[in-house]
Coordinates of C-alpha atoms in Angstrom, one line a residue:
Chain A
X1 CA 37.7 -70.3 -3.7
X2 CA 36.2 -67.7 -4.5
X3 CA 32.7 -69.1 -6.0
X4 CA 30.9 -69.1 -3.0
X5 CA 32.5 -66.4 -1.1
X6 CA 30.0 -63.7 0.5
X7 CA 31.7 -60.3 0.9
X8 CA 30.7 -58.1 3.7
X9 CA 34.1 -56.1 4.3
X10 CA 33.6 -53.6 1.8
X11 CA 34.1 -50.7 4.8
X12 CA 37.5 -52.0 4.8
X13 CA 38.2 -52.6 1.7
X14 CA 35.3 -53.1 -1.3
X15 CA 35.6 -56.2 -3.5
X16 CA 34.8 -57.1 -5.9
X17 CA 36.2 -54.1 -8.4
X18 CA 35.0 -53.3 -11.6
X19 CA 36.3 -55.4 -14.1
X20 CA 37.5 -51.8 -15.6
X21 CA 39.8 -51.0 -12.8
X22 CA 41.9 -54.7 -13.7
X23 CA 42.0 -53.6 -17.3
X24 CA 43.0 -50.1 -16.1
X25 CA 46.0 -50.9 -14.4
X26 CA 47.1 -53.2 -17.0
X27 CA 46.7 -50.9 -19.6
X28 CA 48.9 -48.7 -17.2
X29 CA 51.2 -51.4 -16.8
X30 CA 51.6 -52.4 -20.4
X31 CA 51.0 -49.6 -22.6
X32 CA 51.9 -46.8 -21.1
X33 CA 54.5 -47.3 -18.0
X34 CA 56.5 -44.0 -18.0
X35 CA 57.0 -41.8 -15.3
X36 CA 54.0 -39.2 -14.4
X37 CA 55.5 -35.2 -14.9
X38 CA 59.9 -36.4 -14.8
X39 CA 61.0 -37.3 -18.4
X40 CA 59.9 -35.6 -21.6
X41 CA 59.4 -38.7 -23.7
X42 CA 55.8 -40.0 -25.1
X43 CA 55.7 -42.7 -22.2
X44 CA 55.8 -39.6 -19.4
X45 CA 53.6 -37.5 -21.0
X46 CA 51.0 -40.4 -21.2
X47 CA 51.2 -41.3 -17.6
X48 CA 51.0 -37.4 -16.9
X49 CA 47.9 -37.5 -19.1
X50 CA 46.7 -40.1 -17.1
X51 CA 47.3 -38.6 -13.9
X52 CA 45.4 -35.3 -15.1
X53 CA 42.7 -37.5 -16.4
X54 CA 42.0 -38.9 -12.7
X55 CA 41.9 -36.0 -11.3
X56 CA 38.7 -34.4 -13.8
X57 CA 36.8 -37.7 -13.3
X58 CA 37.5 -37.3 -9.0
X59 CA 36.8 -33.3 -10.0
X60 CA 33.4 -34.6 -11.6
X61 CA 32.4 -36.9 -9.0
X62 CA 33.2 -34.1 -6.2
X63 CA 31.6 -31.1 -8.5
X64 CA 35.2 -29.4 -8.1
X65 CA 36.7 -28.4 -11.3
X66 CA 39.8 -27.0 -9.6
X67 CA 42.1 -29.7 -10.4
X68 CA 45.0 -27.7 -9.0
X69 CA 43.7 -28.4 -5.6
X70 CA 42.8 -31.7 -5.9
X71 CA 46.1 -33.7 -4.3
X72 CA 46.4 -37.5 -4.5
X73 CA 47.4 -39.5 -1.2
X74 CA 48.2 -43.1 -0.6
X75 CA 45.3 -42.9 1.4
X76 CA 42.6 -41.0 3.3
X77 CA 44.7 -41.5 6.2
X78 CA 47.7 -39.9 4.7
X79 CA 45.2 -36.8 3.7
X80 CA 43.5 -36.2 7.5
X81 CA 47.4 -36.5 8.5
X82 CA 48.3 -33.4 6.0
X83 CA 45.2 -31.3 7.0
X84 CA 45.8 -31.7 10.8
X85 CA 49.3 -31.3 10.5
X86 CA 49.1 -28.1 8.5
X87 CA 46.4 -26.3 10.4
X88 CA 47.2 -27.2 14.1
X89 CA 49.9 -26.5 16.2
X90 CA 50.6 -26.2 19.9
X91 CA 47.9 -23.8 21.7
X92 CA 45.6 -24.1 19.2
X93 CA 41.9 -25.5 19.1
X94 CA 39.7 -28.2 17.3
X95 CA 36.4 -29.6 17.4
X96 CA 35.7 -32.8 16.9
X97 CA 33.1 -35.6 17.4
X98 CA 33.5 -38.6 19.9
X99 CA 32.7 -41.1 17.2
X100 CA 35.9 -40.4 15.2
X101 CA 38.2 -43.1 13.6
X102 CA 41.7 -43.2 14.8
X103 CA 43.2 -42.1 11.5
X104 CA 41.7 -38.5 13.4
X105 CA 42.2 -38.9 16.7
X106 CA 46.0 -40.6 16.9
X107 CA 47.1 -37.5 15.3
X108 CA 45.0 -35.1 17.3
X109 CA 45.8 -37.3 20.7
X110 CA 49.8 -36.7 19.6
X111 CA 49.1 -33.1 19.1
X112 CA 46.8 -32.7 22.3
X113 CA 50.3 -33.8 24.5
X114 CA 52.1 -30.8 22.8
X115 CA 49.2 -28.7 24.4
X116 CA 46.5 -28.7 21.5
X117 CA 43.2 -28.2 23.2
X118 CA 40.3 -30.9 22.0
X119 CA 36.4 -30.3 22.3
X120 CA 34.9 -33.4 21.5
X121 CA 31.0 -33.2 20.7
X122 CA 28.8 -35.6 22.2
X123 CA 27.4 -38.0 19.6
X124 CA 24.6 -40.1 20.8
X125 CA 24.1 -44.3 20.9
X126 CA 22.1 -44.0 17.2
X127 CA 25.3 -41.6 16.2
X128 CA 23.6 -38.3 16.0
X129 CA 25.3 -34.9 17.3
X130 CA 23.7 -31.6 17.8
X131 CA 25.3 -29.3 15.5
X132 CA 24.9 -26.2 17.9
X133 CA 27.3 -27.8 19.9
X134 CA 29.7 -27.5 17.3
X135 CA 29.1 -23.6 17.2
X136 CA 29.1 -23.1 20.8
X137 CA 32.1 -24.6 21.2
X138 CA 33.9 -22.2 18.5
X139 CA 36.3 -20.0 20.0
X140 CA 39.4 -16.9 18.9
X141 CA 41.2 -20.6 18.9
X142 CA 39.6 -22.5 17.0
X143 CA 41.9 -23.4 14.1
X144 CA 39.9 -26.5 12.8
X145 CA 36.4 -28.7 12.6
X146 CA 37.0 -32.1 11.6
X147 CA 34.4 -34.7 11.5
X148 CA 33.6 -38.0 9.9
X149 CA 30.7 -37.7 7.1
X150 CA 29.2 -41.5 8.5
X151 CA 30.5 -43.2 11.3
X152 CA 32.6 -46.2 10.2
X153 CA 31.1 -48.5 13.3
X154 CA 27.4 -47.4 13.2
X155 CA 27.2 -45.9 9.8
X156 CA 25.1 -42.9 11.1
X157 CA 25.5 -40.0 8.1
X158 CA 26.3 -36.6 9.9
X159 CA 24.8 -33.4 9.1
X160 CA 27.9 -31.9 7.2
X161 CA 26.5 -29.2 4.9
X162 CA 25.5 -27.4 8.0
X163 CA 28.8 -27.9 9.6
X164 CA 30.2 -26.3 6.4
X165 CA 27.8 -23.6 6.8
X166 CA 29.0 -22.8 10.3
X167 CA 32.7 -22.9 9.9
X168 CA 32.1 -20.9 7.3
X169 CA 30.4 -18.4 8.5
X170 CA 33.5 -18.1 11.2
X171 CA 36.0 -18.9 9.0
X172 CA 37.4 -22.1 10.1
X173 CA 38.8 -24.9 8.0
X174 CA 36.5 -27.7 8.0
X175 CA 37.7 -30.9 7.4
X176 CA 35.5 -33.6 6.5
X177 CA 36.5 -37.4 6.2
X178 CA 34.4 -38.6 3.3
X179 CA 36.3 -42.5 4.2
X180 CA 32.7 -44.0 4.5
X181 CA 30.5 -41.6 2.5
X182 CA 32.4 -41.0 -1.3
X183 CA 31.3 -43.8 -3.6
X184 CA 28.2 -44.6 -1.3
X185 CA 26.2 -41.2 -0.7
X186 CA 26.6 -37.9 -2.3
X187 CA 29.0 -35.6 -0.6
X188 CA 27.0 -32.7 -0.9
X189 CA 29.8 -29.8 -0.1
X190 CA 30.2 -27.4 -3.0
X191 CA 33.7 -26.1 -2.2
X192 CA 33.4 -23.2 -4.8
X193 CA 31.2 -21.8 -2.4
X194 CA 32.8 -23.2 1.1
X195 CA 36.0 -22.3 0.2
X196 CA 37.0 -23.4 3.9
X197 CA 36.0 -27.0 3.8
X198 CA 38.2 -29.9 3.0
X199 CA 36.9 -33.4 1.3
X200 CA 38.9 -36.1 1.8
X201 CA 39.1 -39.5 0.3
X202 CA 39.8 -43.0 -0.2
X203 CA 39.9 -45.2 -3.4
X204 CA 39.8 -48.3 -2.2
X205 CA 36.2 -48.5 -0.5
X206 CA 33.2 -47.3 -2.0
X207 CA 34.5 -45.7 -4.6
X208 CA 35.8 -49.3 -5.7
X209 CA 39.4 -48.6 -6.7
X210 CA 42.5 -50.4 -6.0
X211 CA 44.3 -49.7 -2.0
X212 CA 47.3 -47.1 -2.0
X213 CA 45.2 -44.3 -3.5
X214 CA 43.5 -41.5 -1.8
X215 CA 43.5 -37.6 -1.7
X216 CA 41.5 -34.6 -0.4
X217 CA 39.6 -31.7 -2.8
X218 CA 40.9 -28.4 -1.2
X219 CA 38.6 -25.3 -0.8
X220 CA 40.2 -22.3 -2.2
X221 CA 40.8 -20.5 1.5
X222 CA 42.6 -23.1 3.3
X223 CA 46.1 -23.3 3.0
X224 CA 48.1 -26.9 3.6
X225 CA 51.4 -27.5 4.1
X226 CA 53.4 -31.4 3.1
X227 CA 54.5 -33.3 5.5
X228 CA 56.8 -35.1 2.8
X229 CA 59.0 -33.1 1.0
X230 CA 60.9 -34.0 -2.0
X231 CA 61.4 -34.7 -5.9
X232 CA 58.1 -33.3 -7.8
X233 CA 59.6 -33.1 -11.6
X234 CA 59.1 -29.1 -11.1
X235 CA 61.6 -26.8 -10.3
X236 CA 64.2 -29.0 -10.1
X237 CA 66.8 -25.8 -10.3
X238 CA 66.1 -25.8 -6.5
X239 CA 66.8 -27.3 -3.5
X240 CA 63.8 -25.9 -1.9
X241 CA 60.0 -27.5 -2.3
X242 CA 57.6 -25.9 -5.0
X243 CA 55.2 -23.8 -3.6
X244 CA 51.8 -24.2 -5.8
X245 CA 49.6 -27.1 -6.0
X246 CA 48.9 -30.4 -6.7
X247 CA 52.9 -30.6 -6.6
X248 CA 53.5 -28.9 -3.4
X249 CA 51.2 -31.5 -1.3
X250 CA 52.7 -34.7 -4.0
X251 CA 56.4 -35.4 -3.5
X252 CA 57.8 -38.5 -4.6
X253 CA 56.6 -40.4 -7.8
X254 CA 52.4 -40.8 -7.7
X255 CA 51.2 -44.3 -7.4
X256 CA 50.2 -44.3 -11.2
X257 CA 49.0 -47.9 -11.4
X258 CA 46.7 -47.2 -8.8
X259 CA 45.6 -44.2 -10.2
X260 CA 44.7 -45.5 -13.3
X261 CA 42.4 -48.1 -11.3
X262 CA 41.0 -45.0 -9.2
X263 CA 39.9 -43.3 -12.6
X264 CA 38.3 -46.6 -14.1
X265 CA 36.6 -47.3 -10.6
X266 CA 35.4 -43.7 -10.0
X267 CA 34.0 -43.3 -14.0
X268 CA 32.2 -46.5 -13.0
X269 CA 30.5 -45.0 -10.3
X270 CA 29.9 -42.2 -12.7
X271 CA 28.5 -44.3 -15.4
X272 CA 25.9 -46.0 -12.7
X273 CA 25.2 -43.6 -10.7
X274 CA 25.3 -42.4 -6.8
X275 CA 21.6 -42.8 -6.7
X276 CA 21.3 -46.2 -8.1
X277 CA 24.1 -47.1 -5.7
X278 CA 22.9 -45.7 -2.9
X279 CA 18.8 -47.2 -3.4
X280 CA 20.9 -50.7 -4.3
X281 CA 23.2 -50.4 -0.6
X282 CA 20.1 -48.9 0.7
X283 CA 17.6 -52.0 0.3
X284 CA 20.1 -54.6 1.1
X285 CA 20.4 -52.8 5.2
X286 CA 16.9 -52.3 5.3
X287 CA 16.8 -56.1 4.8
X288 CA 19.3 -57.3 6.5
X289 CA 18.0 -55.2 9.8
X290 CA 14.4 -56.3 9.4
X291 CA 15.7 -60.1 9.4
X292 CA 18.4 -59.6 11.5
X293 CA 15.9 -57.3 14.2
X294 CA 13.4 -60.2 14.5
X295 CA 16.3 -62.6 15.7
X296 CA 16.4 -63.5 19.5
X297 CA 19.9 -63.2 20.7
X298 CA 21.3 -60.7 18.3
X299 CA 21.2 -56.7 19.5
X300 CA 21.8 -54.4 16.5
X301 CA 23.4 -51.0 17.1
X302 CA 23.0 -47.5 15.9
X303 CA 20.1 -45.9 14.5
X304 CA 18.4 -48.8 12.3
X305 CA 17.3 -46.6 10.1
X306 CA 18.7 -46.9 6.4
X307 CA 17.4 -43.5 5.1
X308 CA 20.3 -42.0 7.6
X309 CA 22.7 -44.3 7.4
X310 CA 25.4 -45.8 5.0
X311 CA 25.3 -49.5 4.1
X312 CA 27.2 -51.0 7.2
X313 CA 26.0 -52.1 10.3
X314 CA 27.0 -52.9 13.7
X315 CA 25.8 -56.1 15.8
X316 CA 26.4 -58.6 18.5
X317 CA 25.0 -62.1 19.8
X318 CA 24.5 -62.5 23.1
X319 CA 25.3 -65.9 22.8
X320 CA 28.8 -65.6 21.6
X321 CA 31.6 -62.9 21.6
X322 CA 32.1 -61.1 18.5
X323 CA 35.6 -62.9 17.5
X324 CA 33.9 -66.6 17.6
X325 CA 31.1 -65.0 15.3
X326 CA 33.4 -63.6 13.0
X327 CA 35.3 -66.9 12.8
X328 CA 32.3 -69.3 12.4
X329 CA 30.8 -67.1 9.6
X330 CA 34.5 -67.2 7.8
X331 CA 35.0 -70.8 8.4
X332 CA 31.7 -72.2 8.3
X333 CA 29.3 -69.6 6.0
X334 CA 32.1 -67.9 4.0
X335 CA 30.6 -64.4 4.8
X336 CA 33.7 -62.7 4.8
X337 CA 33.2 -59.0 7.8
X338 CA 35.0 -57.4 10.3
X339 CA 34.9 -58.2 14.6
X340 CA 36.3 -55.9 17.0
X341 CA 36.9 -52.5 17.4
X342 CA 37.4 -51.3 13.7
X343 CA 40.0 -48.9 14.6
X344 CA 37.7 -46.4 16.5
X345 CA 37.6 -47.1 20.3
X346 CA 36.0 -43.9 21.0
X347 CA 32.5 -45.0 18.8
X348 CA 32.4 -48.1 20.6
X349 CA 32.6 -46.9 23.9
X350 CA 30.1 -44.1 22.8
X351 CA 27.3 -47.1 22.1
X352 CA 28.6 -49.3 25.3
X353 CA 30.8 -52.5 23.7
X354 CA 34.4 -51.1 24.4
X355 CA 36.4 -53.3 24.5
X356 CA 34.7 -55.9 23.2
X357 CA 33.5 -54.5 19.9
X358 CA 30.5 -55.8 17.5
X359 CA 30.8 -57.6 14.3
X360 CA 30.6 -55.5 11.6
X361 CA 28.5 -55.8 7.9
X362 CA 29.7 -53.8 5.2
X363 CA 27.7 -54.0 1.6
X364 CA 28.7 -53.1 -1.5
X365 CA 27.0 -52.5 -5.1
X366 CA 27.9 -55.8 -5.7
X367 CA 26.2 -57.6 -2.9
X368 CA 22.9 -59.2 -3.9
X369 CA 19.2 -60.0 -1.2
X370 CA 20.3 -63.1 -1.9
X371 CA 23.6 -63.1 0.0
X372 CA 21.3 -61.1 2.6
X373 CA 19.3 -63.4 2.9
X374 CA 21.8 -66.3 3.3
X375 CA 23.0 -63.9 6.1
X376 CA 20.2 -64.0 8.3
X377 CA 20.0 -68.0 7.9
X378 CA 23.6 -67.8 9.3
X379 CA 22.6 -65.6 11.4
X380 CA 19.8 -67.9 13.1
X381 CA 21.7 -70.7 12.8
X382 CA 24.5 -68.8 15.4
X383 CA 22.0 -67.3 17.0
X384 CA 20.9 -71.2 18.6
X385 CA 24.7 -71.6 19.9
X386 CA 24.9 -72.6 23.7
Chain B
X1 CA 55.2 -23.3 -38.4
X2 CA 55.9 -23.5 -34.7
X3 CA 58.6 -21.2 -33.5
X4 CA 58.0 -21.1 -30.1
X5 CA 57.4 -22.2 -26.6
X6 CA 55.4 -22.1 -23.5
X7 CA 57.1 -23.1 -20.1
X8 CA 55.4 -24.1 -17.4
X9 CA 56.0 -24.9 -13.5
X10 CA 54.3 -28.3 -13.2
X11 CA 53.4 -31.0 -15.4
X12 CA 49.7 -30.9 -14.4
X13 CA 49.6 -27.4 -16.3
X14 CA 50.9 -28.8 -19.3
X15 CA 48.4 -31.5 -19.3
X16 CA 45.8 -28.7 -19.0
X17 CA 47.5 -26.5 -21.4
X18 CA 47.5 -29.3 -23.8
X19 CA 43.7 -30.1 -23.8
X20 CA 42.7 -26.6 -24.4
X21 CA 45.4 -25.9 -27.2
X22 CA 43.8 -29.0 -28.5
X23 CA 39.9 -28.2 -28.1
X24 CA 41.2 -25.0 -29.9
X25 CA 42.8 -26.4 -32.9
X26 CA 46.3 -24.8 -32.1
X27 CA 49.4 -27.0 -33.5
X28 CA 51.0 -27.7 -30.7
X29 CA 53.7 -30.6 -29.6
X30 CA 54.5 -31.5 -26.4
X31 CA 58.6 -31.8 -26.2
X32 CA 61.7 -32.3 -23.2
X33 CA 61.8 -28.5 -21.6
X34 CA 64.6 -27.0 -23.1
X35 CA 67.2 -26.6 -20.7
X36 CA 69.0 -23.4 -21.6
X37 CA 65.4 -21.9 -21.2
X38 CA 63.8 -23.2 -18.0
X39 CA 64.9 -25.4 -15.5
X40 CA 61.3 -26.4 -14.1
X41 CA 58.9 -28.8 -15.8
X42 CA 60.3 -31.6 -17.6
X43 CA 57.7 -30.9 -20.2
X44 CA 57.1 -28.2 -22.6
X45 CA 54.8 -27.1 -25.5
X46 CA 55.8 -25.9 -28.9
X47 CA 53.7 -23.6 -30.6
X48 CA 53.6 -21.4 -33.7
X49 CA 55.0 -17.7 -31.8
X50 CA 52.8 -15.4 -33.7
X51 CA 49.6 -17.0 -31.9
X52 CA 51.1 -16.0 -28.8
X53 CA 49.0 -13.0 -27.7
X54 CA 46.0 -15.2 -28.1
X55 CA 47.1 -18.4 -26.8
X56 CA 47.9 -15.6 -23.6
X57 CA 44.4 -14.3 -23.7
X58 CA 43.2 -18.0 -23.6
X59 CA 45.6 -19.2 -20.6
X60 CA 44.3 -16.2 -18.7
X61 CA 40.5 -17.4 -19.5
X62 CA 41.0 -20.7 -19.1
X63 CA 43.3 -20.0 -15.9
X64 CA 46.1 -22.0 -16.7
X65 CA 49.1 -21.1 -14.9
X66 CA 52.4 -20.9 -16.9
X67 CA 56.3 -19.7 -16.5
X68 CA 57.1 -18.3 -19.5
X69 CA 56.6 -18.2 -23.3
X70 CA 59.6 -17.7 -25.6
X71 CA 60.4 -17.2 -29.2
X72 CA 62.5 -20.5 -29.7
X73 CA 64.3 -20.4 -33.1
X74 CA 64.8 -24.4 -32.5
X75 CA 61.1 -24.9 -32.8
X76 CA 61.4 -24.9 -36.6
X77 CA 64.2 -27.5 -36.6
X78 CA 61.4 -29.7 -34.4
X79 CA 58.6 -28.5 -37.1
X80 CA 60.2 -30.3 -40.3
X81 CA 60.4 -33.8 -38.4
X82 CA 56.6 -33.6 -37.3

């Protein structure tokens, strides 16, 4: 089945993995198996090893060699919960944009009914935003910046670094949601310097590990508090939760087998190289828009323009709704995407197809021009539906 | 001979404790925190006590957060079986 299968989800989740990650976790599995900082035999202390290993190579890849404050999550979802749950409470402020998944706004929207007060920042149709309006909308309140590094529906990158450099100037945590951006594009934050920024993270996208891993790289002046409590192998002579890091933020036993396919994925990505990645992820969009711009019936959104945007992209036909597309190209192409809404009704009202949504192409490293190409003969084909 | 030990609050400071004792050439062996020591981390390392100023100097350098370090008499016992 899966010979001729054409994989455009990778926003979702990426596949294929490196073979590494497989042999990773059964290595894990096999050889090593213990329980990660709880028992003191050889078996533990391995899995311990391991766990301490994954967090130098994710230190390496995010230039953060504090691997104190690097916390693992069983997802990015998990980490943007933490963040906004520690550093917001009723009365306070945050800034935002209006293209911002829901993993951001569900918990914001919870916290606005409890009387947190939201400024949302205009983002544009191509998914730009002015960054002044993020400073002009700092007040005494403001308690937190959040923002997605590239929009998940349009892909647009955001200007980041000089978000970091205005929060930190006022010295207000900055979270960014690196979901779309870390394994893709450099996320150019040095937190040894913007102590007040946050970078948080998924394995299981473009940084081509395995689902049920995630974290966040903490700057040095922001302070987080768990939102699970519990066993953490330290200071278990108390009933009360250890207060310094990674343990703090990590109750409960880590997802070790994951981990060990995070550390094979993310030494991947090491081993070839952001750049290459990114020129690879780069060419295939520039193709598939200049084939897919040149097609009557099909309206592409956002800004079009690969040098500013990650390697997903947003469209619609005009002959047929997005959920019919997304089941002819499964059923009769095999290109395997995403229809709808992509958990962010906010972006797709921002660019007009709420609540319809667009059908969504997501490449990886592993996609080829030829699977591009095969794309845009779909495309055409569809595109001739009445 | 190793005839002491180094306690620590979490497990990911051993682990970091462990690589630089190592990329030093100290002897050291991780072992099961002793209980009638510290009740934190399940892990501790043994050591050879009279290097303990340095090995202090180096934590401090190398920022590596730890509880406690002891003379430990049973450290000796562990020695003659590794």
């Amino acid at each position: 089945m899966k010979e001729n299968i054409v994989y455009f989800d990778n926003s979702a989740t990426s596949w294929p993995k490196p073979k590494e990650v497989l042999e990773s976790i059964k290595y894990f599995i096999d050889e090593i198996g213990g329980s990660p900082g709880r028992s003191g035999h050889r078996m533990s202390i391995e899995a311990s090893r391991l766990v301490e290993e994954t967090r130098e190579v994710i230190g390496e890849f995010f230039n953060y060699d504090d691997t104190s404050r690097i916390v693992f999550t069983k997802n990015i979802t998990e980490a943007l919960n933490v963040c906004i749950f520690s550093l917001l409470k009723p009365g306070d402020h945050v800034i935002t944009s209006s293209i911002e998944h829901n993993s951001v706004m569900r918990p914001l929207r919870f916290l606005e009914k409890k009387g947190l007060d939201i400024s949302t920042i205009y983002c544009s149709p191509k998914g730009d935003i002015n960054v002044s309006d993020i400073e002009k909308n700092i007040n005494n309140n403001t308690k937190l910046v959040i923002l997605t590094h590239a929009s998940n529906v349009l892909g647009t990158i955001l200007p980041i670094e000089k978000v970091a450099e205005i929060t930190y100037k006022y010295k207000i945590p900055f979270v960014i949601d690196c979901a779309q951006t870390a394994g893709s594009i450099p996320v150019n934050i040095n937190l040894k310097k913007y102590k007040n920024c946050i970078i948080t993270f998924t394995g299981h996208k473009s940084m081509l590990g395995p689902t049920g891993t995630g974290g966040m790289c903490i700057g040095e002046d922001v302070e987080l508090m768990p939102i699970i409590f519990g066993g953490t192998g330290s200071k278990s002579d108390k009933d009360i939760q250890p207060d310094f890091l990674p343990d703090y933020l990590e109750s409960g036993t880590l997802n070790v087998m994951g981990l060990a396919g995070l550390k094979a994925a993310v030494s991947y990505l090491l081993k070839i190289g952001l750049n290459n990645i990114r020129n690879h992820e780069k060419l295939l969009l520039s193709k598939f828009i200049e084939g897919a711009s040149e097609i009557k019936n099909v309206i592409i959104y956002g800004s079009k323009d690969p040098e500013t945007q990650v390697g997903l992209i947003s469209f619609n036909f005009k002959n047929i709704n997005s959920s019919t597309a997304g089941l002819i190209l499964d059923k009769k192409y095999s290109i395997m995407c995403r229809i709808g809404l992509h958990c962010n009704p906010n972006a797709h009202k921002v660019i007009g197809t709420f609540p319809e949504g667009t059908i969504r192409f997501s490449f990886s490293y592993f996609n080829s021009l030829e699977e591009i190409n095969y794309s845009i003969n779909a495309l055409n084909e569809m595109s001739k539906i009445k | 001979m190793m005839s002491g030990v180094i306690t620590f609050y979490s497990s990911q400071q051993v682990m970091k404790a462990e690589k630089i004792l190592k990329k030093y050439n100290y002897e050291e062996l991780l072992i099961p925190g002793p209980r009638e020591i510290s009740p934190n981390c399940g892990v501790a390392i043994c050591f050879d006590y009279n290097k303990a100023e340095e090995i202090k100097e180096l934590f401090k350098k190398e920022k590596i957060l730890y509880e406690n370090i002891y003379y430990y008499p049973e450290a000796k016992k562990i020695s003659k079986w590794f």
